Amino acid sequence: MVQKLQGLGCTVKETVMKAIVIGAGIGGMSAALALEKAGFSTAVYEAVKEMKPVGAAISIWPNGVKCLNALGLKAQLRALGGNMAFMAYNDGHSGSTLTRFSLSPLVQQVGEYPYPVARAELQALLIDSYGRERIRFGKRVVRVEQHASGVTAWFDDGSQAEGDFMVAADGTHSVIRHHVLGEHVERRYAGYVNWNGLVTIDESIAPAEQWTTFVGEGKRVSLMPVSGNRFYFFFDVPLPKGLAQDRATVKDDLRGYFAGWAEPVQRLIASIDAQTTNRVEIHDIEPFSRFVRGRVALLGDAAHSTTPDIGQGGCAAMEDAVVLAQTLTAHSLGIEDGLLRYEARRVERTRDLVLKARKRCDVTHAKDAAVTAEWYAGLKEETGERVLAGMCDTIEGGPLG
Ligand code: FAD
């Protein structure tokens, strides 16, 4: 695309490259915003007619927050975020506190706050910041073609779109991943089921400004504050894949899995709305090293699918977006070269996040019962220093420090 710009008394021609962004999730929208801010033209195509995010909420750790700040969303994000000032682990059965500490040292070290936010509100923020009316909903990509100077996406309604390059942010079930890798990759079941939702804050369950987690038997029950006087809650239970699920029995199922657990856990189960509680079988994908083929770049879960055990999947997608825009603007050897530089900066970082999450997942969910018992015992000795050091390390590995 060629635009005429009026310069200092002269007319100059500038080529504006056009990105086709596939997927209007966290990754696709962050990428579209980052690319537009960097001067690219974008068109976003989304398969569904209406966005219904999987999961009730998401914790955006400071590495993700810094990326959204860089996209100009600082104040809006802060308004959506809960005030998570403390972190605590409680024994699931007795309810007694194993450890409790302030998150302030983390905030001081990394220079930003973590923000748990309702997922639908984050999604709406990203979409509205871009312009909801500009997104082409109901456009499912079925095929991609590349040629010397561009890329074409074909949709299931028979239509097509052209661009100079493509950002494939089509999620963990990505169809474009096959085009990039030349092979199919299987998702790996992580061994546990997660139920999540939102409830009104009740301090007889947990303190309002605390990330509280009850642990025992390789299970966990967790609560984080989001704005609007709500807790984001989730329950994790190690279970085989493919069990029948029925909204009508969610509460009874949870009462069964958490029989004998402390009163706050029972109160939480009683207070949840089964109709809006999500059930997810947790998966990840073995990390791979190719995110780019020619003019097509994978981004977000399409490139690296992780278990949510360190809360970094969405944050990593935001990081991808910022790095993609940075590498494309900082270099002048063409789109394909810029995309490869994006890949070079993202492969190791995201492999590290996926494998860290997998390790945390296995310890939390008693893949080896002895290791998990040792972790529970260690929590009684935890002052916060070790936990926060690990979190700071993860956060500071992001592109914005
Ligand atoms: P998605 O959000 O999956 O978006 C992909 C989009 O592409 C969708 O809108 C989809 O409809 C569209 N699409 C798919 N196929 C096509 C196609 N062929 N054509 C066009 N469009 C298509 N991350 C965190 O950072 N912190 C957390 O606390 C956290 N908690 C989580 C808890 C749970 C239970 C789960 C499951 C995940 C959690 N994550 C968390 C991870 C996070 O949700 C994902 O990493 C993030 O949503 C990925 O965003 P994405 O845009 O890459 O993919």
GROMACS .gro file of C-alpha atoms and ligand atoms in nm:
model
  454
    1MET     CA    1   0.000   0.000   0.000
    2VAL     CA    2   0.146   0.343  -0.096
    3GLN     CA    3   0.058   0.661   0.092
    4LYS     CA    4   0.151   1.017  -0.003
    5LEU     CA    5   0.283   1.219   0.288
    6GLN     CA    6   0.332   1.594   0.287
    7GLY     CA    7   0.688   1.653   0.413
    8LEU     CA    8   0.880   1.974   0.472
    9GLY     CA    9   0.770   2.152   0.160
   10CYS     CA   10   0.795   1.836  -0.051
   11THR     CA   11   0.586   1.531  -0.125
   12VAL     CA   12   0.737   1.196  -0.029
   13LYS     CA   13   0.604   0.849  -0.094
   14GLU     CA   14   0.602   0.598   0.189
   15THR     CA   15   0.508   0.234   0.160
   16VAL     CA   16   0.280   0.121   0.440
   17MET     CA   17   0.299  -0.253   0.485
   18LYS     CA   18  -0.026  -0.435   0.553
   19ALA     CA   19  -0.056  -0.717   0.806
   20ILE     CA   20  -0.339  -0.967   0.797
   21VAL     CA   21  -0.399  -1.064   1.159
   22ILE     CA   22  -0.582  -1.391   1.210
   23GLY     CA   23  -0.765  -1.422   1.544
   24ALA     CA   24  -0.903  -1.147   1.766
   25GLY     CA   25  -0.794  -1.303   2.098
   26ILE     CA   26  -0.541  -1.148   2.334
   27GLY     CA   27  -0.255  -1.225   2.095
   28GLY     CA   28  -0.415  -1.105   1.773
   29MET     CA   29  -0.551  -0.784   1.923
   30SER     CA   30  -0.225  -0.700   2.102
   31ALA     CA   31  -0.040  -0.759   1.775
   32ALA     CA   32  -0.283  -0.545   1.574
   33LEU     CA   33  -0.252  -0.260   1.826
   34ALA     CA   34   0.129  -0.288   1.841
   35LEU     CA   35   0.165  -0.298   1.462
   36GLU     CA   36  -0.065   0.000   1.408
   37LYS     CA   37   0.123   0.197   1.671
   38ALA     CA   38   0.441   0.117   1.477
   39GLY     CA   39   0.288   0.249   1.153
   40PHE     CA   40   0.167  -0.070   0.985
   41SER     CA   41  -0.175  -0.110   0.837
   42THR     CA   42  -0.370  -0.408   0.975
   43ALA     CA   43  -0.685  -0.605   0.906
   44VAL     CA   44  -0.811  -0.848   1.171
   45TYR     CA   45  -1.010  -1.160   1.077
   46GLU     CA   46  -1.183  -1.363   1.349
   47ALA     CA   47  -1.357  -1.699   1.305
   48VAL     CA   48  -1.640  -1.652   1.551
   49LYS     CA   49  -1.927  -1.406   1.510
   50GLU     CA   50  -1.914  -1.308   1.877
   51MET     CA   51  -1.620  -1.332   2.117
   52LYS     CA   52  -1.679  -1.565   2.413
   53PRO     CA   53  -1.345  -1.594   2.588
   54VAL     CA   54  -1.259  -1.933   2.743
   55GLY     CA   55  -1.209  -1.870   3.113
   56ALA     CA   56  -1.346  -1.609   3.348
   57ALA     CA   57  -1.035  -1.410   3.426
   58ILE     CA   58  -0.664  -1.392   3.375
   59SER     CA   59  -0.374  -1.270   3.585
   60ILE     CA   60  -0.163  -1.027   3.391
   61TRP     CA   61   0.182  -1.030   3.550
   62PRO     CA   62   0.398  -0.716   3.526
   63ASN     CA   63   0.574  -0.837   3.208
   64GLY     CA   64   0.233  -0.844   3.038
   65VAL     CA   65   0.122  -0.521   3.204
   66LYS     CA   66   0.433  -0.345   3.072
   67CYS     CA   67   0.344  -0.458   2.720
   68LEU     CA   68  -0.011  -0.323   2.750
   69ASN     CA   69   0.132  -0.001   2.897
   70ALA     CA   70   0.349   0.026   2.585
   71LEU     CA   71   0.033  -0.006   2.376
   72GLY     CA   72  -0.113   0.296   2.557
   73LEU     CA   73  -0.357   0.104   2.778
   74LYS     CA   74  -0.204   0.177   3.119
   75ALA     CA   75  -0.493   0.364   3.281
   76GLN     CA   76  -0.766   0.143   3.135
   77LEU     CA   77  -0.592  -0.176   3.247
   78ARG     CA   78  -0.538  -0.042   3.597
   79ALA     CA   79  -0.912   0.028   3.619
   80LEU     CA   80  -0.991  -0.337   3.535
   81GLY     CA   81  -0.732  -0.489   3.768
   82GLY     CA   82  -0.784  -0.615   4.119
   83ASN     CA   83  -0.560  -0.501   4.402
   84MET     CA   84  -0.352  -0.811   4.474
   85ALA     CA   85  -0.129  -0.695   4.757
   86PHE     CA   86  -0.059  -1.028   4.932
   87MET     CA   87  -0.013  -1.391   4.848
   88ALA     CA   88  -0.094  -1.686   5.076
   89TYR     CA   89  -0.102  -2.065   5.072
   90ASN     CA   90  -0.342  -2.239   5.308
   91ASP     CA   91  -0.373  -2.603   5.399
   92GLY     CA   92  -0.678  -2.730   5.211
   93HIS     CA   93  -0.810  -2.947   5.492
   94SER     CA   94  -0.752  -2.737   5.803
   95GLY     CA   95  -0.763  -2.401   5.626
   96SER     CA   96  -0.461  -2.290   5.831
   97THR     CA   97  -0.211  -2.053   5.673
   98LEU     CA   98   0.107  -2.222   5.551
   99THR     CA   99   0.267  -1.898   5.435
  100ARG     CA  100   0.158  -1.541   5.369
  101PHE     CA  101   0.365  -1.252   5.235
  102SER     CA  102   0.339  -0.916   5.067
  103LEU     CA  103   0.381  -0.881   4.689
  104SER     CA  104   0.528  -0.537   4.743
  105PRO     CA  105   0.894  -0.652   4.708
  106LEU     CA  106   0.805  -0.794   4.365
  107VAL     CA  107   0.637  -0.471   4.258
  108GLN     CA  108   0.936  -0.270   4.383
  109GLN     CA  109   1.184  -0.490   4.198
  110VAL     CA  110   1.009  -0.511   3.860
  111GLY     CA  111   0.852  -0.164   3.869
  112GLU     CA  112   0.494  -0.261   3.792
  113TYR     CA  113   0.190  -0.423   3.956
  114PRO     CA  114   0.026  -0.752   3.860
  115TYR     CA  115  -0.338  -0.717   3.753
  116PRO     CA  116  -0.590  -0.998   3.767
  117VAL     CA  117  -0.869  -0.896   3.528
  118ALA     CA  118  -1.200  -1.038   3.405
  119ARG     CA  119  -1.122  -1.189   3.069
  120ALA     CA  120  -1.426  -1.050   2.887
  121GLU     CA  121  -1.332  -0.701   3.008
  122LEU     CA  122  -0.972  -0.736   2.890
  123GLN     CA  123  -1.093  -0.866   2.555
  124ALA     CA  124  -1.337  -0.574   2.522
  125LEU     CA  125  -1.061  -0.326   2.611
  126LEU     CA  126  -0.834  -0.461   2.338
  127ILE     CA  127  -1.110  -0.482   2.078
  128ASP     CA  128  -1.257  -0.140   2.153
  129SER     CA  129  -0.912   0.022   2.153
  130TYR     CA  130  -0.859  -0.115   1.804
  131GLY     CA  131  -1.213  -0.047   1.683
  132ARG     CA  132  -1.471  -0.325   1.710
  133GLU     CA  133  -1.633  -0.222   1.382
  134ARG     CA  134  -1.304  -0.272   1.198
  135ILE     CA  135  -1.276  -0.643   1.289
  136ARG     CA  136  -1.410  -0.891   1.036
  137PHE     CA  137  -1.598  -1.142   1.252
  138GLY     CA  138  -1.724  -1.475   1.115
  139LYS     CA  139  -1.414  -1.520   0.895
  140ARG     CA  140  -1.249  -1.857   0.956
  141VAL     CA  141  -0.919  -1.910   0.774
  142VAL     CA  142  -0.898  -2.244   0.602
  143ARG     CA  143  -0.595  -2.199   0.377
  144VAL     CA  144  -0.293  -1.974   0.340
  145GLU     CA  145  -0.085  -1.905   0.031
  146GLN     CA  146   0.238  -1.710   0.002
  147HIS     CA  147   0.398  -1.556  -0.303
  148ALA     CA  148   0.703  -1.338  -0.366
  149SER     CA  149   0.549  -1.016  -0.241
  150GLY     CA  150   0.260  -1.111  -0.018
  151VAL     CA  151   0.028  -1.357   0.145
  152THR     CA  152  -0.334  -1.460   0.086
  153ALA     CA  153  -0.577  -1.597   0.344
  154TRP     CA  154  -0.876  -1.800   0.227
  155PHE     CA  155  -1.186  -1.812   0.445
  156ASP     CA  156  -1.451  -2.079   0.486
  157ASP     CA  157  -1.710  -1.854   0.318
  158GLY     CA  158  -1.499  -1.861   0.000
  159SER     CA  159  -1.370  -1.505   0.038
  160GLN     CA  160  -1.004  -1.410   0.058
  161ALA     CA  161  -0.777  -1.135   0.193
  162GLU     CA  162  -0.437  -1.012   0.081
  163GLY     CA  163  -0.156  -0.857   0.279
  164ASP     CA  164   0.219  -0.809   0.284
  165PHE     CA  165   0.248  -1.050   0.575
  166MET     CA  166   0.034  -1.251   0.814
  167VAL     CA  167   0.023  -1.273   1.192
  168ALA     CA  168  -0.133  -1.608   1.280
  169ALA     CA  169  -0.282  -1.565   1.627
  170ASP     CA  170  -0.539  -1.840   1.579
  171GLY     CA  171  -0.487  -1.999   1.919
  172THR     CA  172  -0.387  -2.338   2.051
  173HIS     CA  173  -0.585  -2.525   1.780
  174SER     CA  174  -0.418  -2.313   1.509
  175VAL     CA  175  -0.473  -2.429   1.152
  176ILE     CA  176  -0.197  -2.200   1.026
  177ARG     CA  177   0.061  -2.371   1.247
  178HIS     CA  178   0.062  -2.660   1.002
  179HIS     CA  179   0.142  -2.421   0.717
  180VAL     CA  180   0.441  -2.288   0.913
  181LEU     CA  181   0.576  -2.614   1.055
  182GLY     CA  182   0.485  -2.845   0.769
  183GLU     CA  183   0.365  -3.099   1.023
  184HIS     CA  184   0.090  -3.151   1.278
  185VAL     CA  185   0.166  -3.114   1.648
  186GLU     CA  186  -0.044  -3.282   1.916
  187ARG     CA  187  -0.160  -3.104   2.229
  188ARG     CA  188  -0.048  -3.280   2.548
  189TYR     CA  189  -0.299  -3.333   2.831
  190ALA     CA  190  -0.143  -3.196   3.150
  191GLY     CA  191  -0.339  -3.433   3.375
  192TYR     CA  192  -0.585  -3.202   3.547
  193VAL     CA  193  -0.919  -3.030   3.505
  194ASN     CA  194  -0.972  -2.663   3.595
  195TRP     CA  195  -1.305  -2.502   3.687
  196ASN     CA  196  -1.307  -2.123   3.693
  197GLY     CA  197  -1.543  -1.830   3.733
  198LEU     CA  198  -1.617  -1.506   3.915
  199VAL     CA  199  -1.793  -1.454   4.251
  200THR     CA  200  -1.861  -1.154   4.470
  201ILE     CA  201  -1.582  -1.104   4.724
  202ASP     CA  202  -1.661  -1.264   5.059
  203GLU     CA  203  -1.393  -1.214   5.321
  204SER     CA  204  -1.510  -1.517   5.516
  205ILE     CA  205  -1.363  -1.714   5.221
  206ALA     CA  206  -1.042  -1.515   5.172
  207PRO     CA  207  -0.906  -1.161   5.229
  208ALA     CA  208  -1.010  -0.921   4.954
  209GLU     CA  209  -0.662  -0.803   4.855
  210GLN     CA  210  -0.487  -1.137   4.855
  211TRP     CA  211  -0.414  -1.416   4.611
  212THR     CA  212  -0.516  -1.709   4.829
  213THR     CA  213  -0.454  -2.073   4.738
  214PHE     CA  214  -0.572  -2.377   4.935
  215VAL     CA  215  -0.362  -2.688   4.860
  216GLY     CA  216  -0.380  -3.061   4.934
  217GLU     CA  217  -0.393  -3.401   4.756
  218GLY     CA  218  -0.246  -3.245   4.439
  219LYS     CA  219  -0.556  -3.025   4.414
  220ARG     CA  220  -0.588  -2.653   4.460
  221VAL     CA  221  -0.850  -2.387   4.513
  222SER     CA  222  -0.745  -2.035   4.434
  223LEU     CA  223  -0.893  -1.685   4.460
  224MET     CA  224  -0.766  -1.358   4.314
  225PRO     CA  225  -0.932  -1.014   4.334
  226VAL     CA  226  -1.048  -0.844   4.014
  227SER     CA  227  -1.219  -0.506   3.989
  228GLY     CA  228  -1.588  -0.465   4.081
  229ASN     CA  229  -1.559  -0.640   4.418
  230ARG     CA  230  -1.517  -0.983   4.255
  231PHE     CA  231  -1.293  -1.282   4.311
  232TYR     CA  232  -1.163  -1.483   4.017
  233PHE     CA  233  -1.176  -1.839   4.152
  234PHE     CA  234  -1.047  -2.166   4.020
  235PHE     CA  235  -1.042  -2.528   4.129
  236ASP     CA  236  -0.784  -2.777   3.994
  237VAL     CA  237  -0.831  -3.152   4.025
  238PRO     CA  238  -0.601  -3.419   3.875
  239LEU     CA  239  -0.837  -3.635   3.665
  240PRO     CA  240  -0.833  -3.847   3.350
  241LYS     CA  241  -0.918  -3.669   3.027
  242GLY     CA  242  -1.261  -3.698   2.869
  243LEU     CA  243  -1.487  -3.744   3.172
  244ALA     CA  244  -1.849  -3.648   3.116
  245GLN     CA  245  -1.931  -3.291   3.215
  246ASP     CA  246  -2.267  -3.157   3.315
  247ARG     CA  247  -2.339  -2.805   3.442
  248ALA     CA  248  -2.622  -2.941   3.655
  249THR     CA  249  -2.376  -3.140   3.870
  250VAL     CA  250  -2.083  -2.894   3.891
  251LYS     CA  251  -2.140  -2.806   4.256
  252ASP     CA  252  -2.194  -3.166   4.362
  253ASP     CA  253  -1.888  -3.273   4.164
  254LEU     CA  254  -1.676  -3.008   4.340
  255ARG     CA  255  -1.824  -3.102   4.681
  256GLY     CA  256  -1.716  -3.459   4.609
  257TYR     CA  257  -1.364  -3.368   4.498
  258PHE     CA  258  -1.319  -3.136   4.795
  259ALA     CA  259  -1.497  -3.341   5.062
  260GLY     CA  260  -1.338  -3.279   5.400
  261TRP     CA  261  -1.176  -2.953   5.288
  262ALA     CA  262  -1.191  -2.641   5.503
  263GLU     CA  263  -1.504  -2.433   5.555
  264PRO     CA  264  -1.399  -2.143   5.323
  265VAL     CA  265  -1.367  -2.392   5.035
  266GLN     CA  266  -1.716  -2.529   5.106
  267ARG     CA  267  -1.851  -2.175   5.123
  268LEU     CA  268  -1.689  -2.093   4.789
  269ILE     CA  269  -1.847  -2.399   4.626
  270ALA     CA  270  -2.186  -2.297   4.766
  271SER     CA  271  -2.152  -1.944   4.631
  272ILE     CA  272  -2.049  -2.015   4.271
  273ASP     CA  273  -2.286  -1.996   3.977
  274ALA     CA  274  -2.270  -2.332   3.798
  275GLN     CA  275  -2.412  -2.179   3.479
  276THR     CA  276  -2.116  -1.944   3.439
  277THR     CA  277  -1.846  -2.174   3.574
  278ASN     CA  278  -1.608  -2.294   3.302
  279ARG     CA  279  -1.456  -2.642   3.294
  280VAL     CA  280  -1.128  -2.681   3.105
  281GLU     CA  281  -0.907  -2.987   3.053
  282ILE     CA  282  -0.560  -2.835   3.069
  283HIS     CA  283  -0.316  -2.895   2.784
  284ASP     CA  284   0.011  -2.763   2.653
  285ILE     CA  285   0.222  -2.826   2.342
  286GLU     CA  286   0.581  -2.945   2.337
  287PRO     CA  287   0.782  -2.629   2.252
  288PHE     CA  288   0.901  -2.605   1.891
  289SER     CA  289   1.155  -2.371   1.734
  290ARG     CA  290   0.991  -2.246   1.420
  291PHE     CA  291   0.744  -1.959   1.447
  292VAL     CA  292   0.793  -1.816   1.099
  293ARG     CA  293   0.771  -1.935   0.744
  294GLY     CA  294   0.835  -1.666   0.486
  295ARG     CA  295   0.573  -1.398   0.543
  296VAL     CA  296   0.367  -1.584   0.802
  297ALA     CA  297   0.443  -1.558   1.174
  298LEU     CA  298   0.277  -1.755   1.452
  299LEU     CA  299   0.198  -1.557   1.766
  300GLY     CA  300   0.045  -1.635   2.107
  301ASP     CA  301  -0.094  -1.983   2.174
  302ALA     CA  302  -0.052  -2.073   1.806
  303ALA     CA  303   0.325  -2.053   1.863
  304HIS     CA  304   0.350  -2.169   2.226
  305SER     CA  305   0.069  -2.327   2.422
  306THR     CA  306   0.130  -2.352   2.792
  307THR     CA  307  -0.052  -2.478   3.098
  308PRO     CA  308  -0.175  -2.181   3.306
  309ASP     CA  309   0.035  -2.281   3.608
  310ILE     CA  310   0.250  -1.966   3.610
  311GLY     CA  311  -0.018  -1.747   3.451
  312GLN     CA  312   0.198  -1.656   3.154
  313GLY     CA  313   0.026  -1.772   2.832
  314GLY     CA  314  -0.156  -1.447   2.767
  315CYS     CA  315   0.137  -1.240   2.894
  316ALA     CA  316   0.364  -1.421   2.647
  317ALA     CA  317   0.123  -1.335   2.365
  318MET     CA  318   0.145  -0.966   2.466
  319GLU     CA  319   0.525  -0.994   2.470
  320ASP     CA  320   0.518  -1.151   2.122
  321ALA     CA  321   0.314  -0.857   1.995
  322VAL     CA  322   0.552  -0.595   2.131
  323VAL     CA  323   0.862  -0.778   2.003
  324LEU     CA  324   0.707  -0.832   1.660
  325ALA     CA  325   0.642  -0.460   1.618
  326GLN     CA  326   0.987  -0.377   1.756
  327THR     CA  327   1.177  -0.609   1.522
  328LEU     CA  328   0.981  -0.506   1.215
  329THR     CA  329   1.040  -0.137   1.279
  330ALA     CA  330   1.402  -0.165   1.393
  331HIS     CA  331   1.529  -0.346   1.081
  332SER     CA  332   1.530  -0.265   0.711
  333LEU     CA  333   1.611  -0.589   0.533
  334GLY     CA  334   1.253  -0.671   0.451
  335ILE     CA  335   0.954  -0.840   0.610
  336GLU     CA  336   1.088  -1.194   0.596
  337ASP     CA  337   1.409  -1.088   0.768
  338GLY     CA  338   1.217  -0.892   1.032
  339LEU     CA  339   0.991  -1.189   1.105
  340LEU     CA  340   1.290  -1.419   1.149
  341ARG     CA  341   1.437  -1.173   1.398
  342TYR     CA  342   1.105  -1.186   1.585
  343GLU     CA  343   1.131  -1.565   1.591
  344ALA     CA  344   1.491  -1.548   1.716
  345ARG     CA  345   1.384  -1.331   2.009
  346ARG     CA  346   1.080  -1.535   2.106
  347VAL     CA  347   1.162  -1.905   2.072
  348GLU     CA  348   1.385  -1.946   2.380
  349ARG     CA  349   1.183  -1.712   2.599
  350THR     CA  350   0.857  -1.890   2.531
  351ARG     CA  351   1.013  -2.238   2.558
  352ASP     CA  352   1.135  -2.136   2.902
  353LEU     CA  353   0.785  -2.020   3.004
  354VAL     CA  354   0.614  -2.337   2.878
  355LEU     CA  355   0.863  -2.565   3.053
  356LYS     CA  356   0.855  -2.363   3.377
  357ALA     CA  357   0.475  -2.387   3.377
  358ARG     CA  358   0.491  -2.761   3.310
  359LYS     CA  359   0.728  -2.811   3.602
  360ARG     CA  360   0.507  -2.604   3.832
  361CYS     CA  361   0.205  -2.796   3.705
  362ASP     CA  362   0.359  -3.131   3.792
  363VAL     CA  363   0.458  -3.022   4.143
  364THR     CA  364   0.120  -2.861   4.214
  365HIS     CA  365  -0.082  -3.154   4.081
  366ALA     CA  366   0.114  -3.438   4.242
  367LYS     CA  367   0.261  -3.602   3.935
  368ASP     CA  368   0.507  -3.740   4.190
  369ALA     CA  369   0.333  -3.745   4.530
  370ALA     CA  370   0.663  -3.732   4.724
  371VAL     CA  371   0.775  -3.415   4.543
  372THR     CA  372   0.441  -3.248   4.611
  373ALA     CA  373   0.450  -3.349   4.979
  374GLU     CA  374   0.796  -3.191   5.001
  375TRP     CA  375   0.657  -2.872   4.841
  376TYR     CA  376   0.370  -2.859   5.093
  377ALA     CA  377   0.620  -2.903   5.378
  378GLY     CA  378   0.844  -2.631   5.230
  379LEU     CA  379   0.554  -2.385   5.217
  380LYS     CA  380   0.550  -2.380   5.600
  381GLU     CA  381   0.909  -2.248   5.591
  382GLU     CA  382   0.850  -2.006   5.303
  383THR     CA  383   0.906  -1.639   5.384
  384GLY     CA  384   0.812  -1.528   5.034
  385GLU     CA  385   1.170  -1.465   4.927
  386ARG     CA  386   1.210  -1.781   4.719
  387VAL     CA  387   0.866  -1.759   4.557
  388LEU     CA  388   0.907  -1.391   4.470
  389ALA     CA  389   1.260  -1.443   4.334
  390GLY     CA  390   1.122  -1.705   4.092
  391MET     CA  391   0.838  -1.476   3.986
  392CYS     CA  392   1.072  -1.178   3.937
  393ASP     CA  393   1.302  -1.392   3.725
  394THR     CA  394   1.012  -1.488   3.499
  395ILE     CA  395   0.884  -1.131   3.477
  396GLU     CA  396   1.224  -0.972   3.411
  397GLY     CA  397   1.287  -1.216   3.126
  398GLY     CA  398   1.024  -1.024   2.927
  399PRO     CA  399   1.112  -0.780   2.649
  400LEU     CA  400   1.053  -0.469   2.861
  401GLY     CA  401   1.263  -0.579   3.159
  402FAD     P1  402  -0.688  -1.729   2.184
  402FAD     O1  403  -0.726  -1.650   2.300
  402FAD     O2  404  -0.727  -1.873   2.180
  402FAD     O3  405  -0.747  -1.656   2.055
  402FAD     C1  406  -0.742  -1.714   1.927
  402FAD     C2  407  -0.852  -1.653   1.844
  402FAD     O4  408  -0.839  -1.701   1.710
  402FAD     C3  409  -0.992  -1.694   1.891
  402FAD     O5  410  -1.072  -1.581   1.905
  402FAD     C4  411  -1.042  -1.788   1.783
  402FAD     O6  412  -1.182  -1.783   1.765
  402FAD     C5  413  -0.967  -1.737   1.660
  402FAD     N1  414  -0.947  -1.840   1.558
  402FAD     C6  415  -0.916  -1.971   1.577
  402FAD     N2  416  -0.904  -2.032   1.459
  402FAD     C7  417  -0.925  -1.939   1.362
  402FAD     C8  418  -0.928  -1.943   1.221
  402FAD     N3  419  -0.903  -2.055   1.152
  402FAD     N4  420  -0.955  -1.829   1.152
  402FAD     C9  421  -0.980  -1.712   1.219
  402FAD     N5  422  -0.980  -1.704   1.354
  402FAD    C10  423  -0.954  -1.816   1.425
  402FAD     N6  424  -0.257  -1.652   3.062
  402FAD    C11  425  -0.206  -1.554   3.142
  402FAD     O7  426  -0.124  -1.474   3.095
  402FAD     N7  427  -0.245  -1.543   3.272
  402FAD    C12  428  -0.338  -1.628   3.327
  402FAD     O8  429  -0.373  -1.614   3.445
  402FAD    C13  430  -0.392  -1.730   3.246
  402FAD     N8  431  -0.484  -1.815   3.297
  402FAD    C14  432  -0.537  -1.912   3.218
  402FAD    C15  433  -0.630  -1.999   3.273
  402FAD    C16  434  -0.685  -2.100   3.196
  402FAD    C17  435  -0.784  -2.194   3.256
  402FAD    C18  436  -0.645  -2.113   3.060
  402FAD    C19  437  -0.702  -2.221   2.973
  402FAD    C20  438  -0.551  -2.027   3.005
  402FAD    C21  439  -0.495  -1.926   3.083
  402FAD     N9  440  -0.401  -1.837   3.031
  402FAD    C22  441  -0.348  -1.739   3.110
  402FAD    C23  442  -0.354  -1.848   2.892
  402FAD    C24  443  -0.424  -1.751   2.799
  402FAD     O9  444  -0.563  -1.765   2.810
  402FAD    C25  445  -0.383  -1.775   2.655
  402FAD    O10  446  -0.243  -1.788   2.646
  402FAD    C26  447  -0.428  -1.663   2.565
  402FAD    O11  448  -0.569  -1.653   2.567
  402FAD    C27  449  -0.380  -1.686   2.422
  402FAD    O12  450  -0.429  -1.585   2.341
  402FAD     P2  451  -0.429  -1.608   2.183
  402FAD    O13  452  -0.482  -1.481   2.126
  402FAD    O14  453  -0.297  -1.658   2.136
  402FAD    O15  454  -0.531  -1.727   2.159
   0.00000   0.00000   0.00000
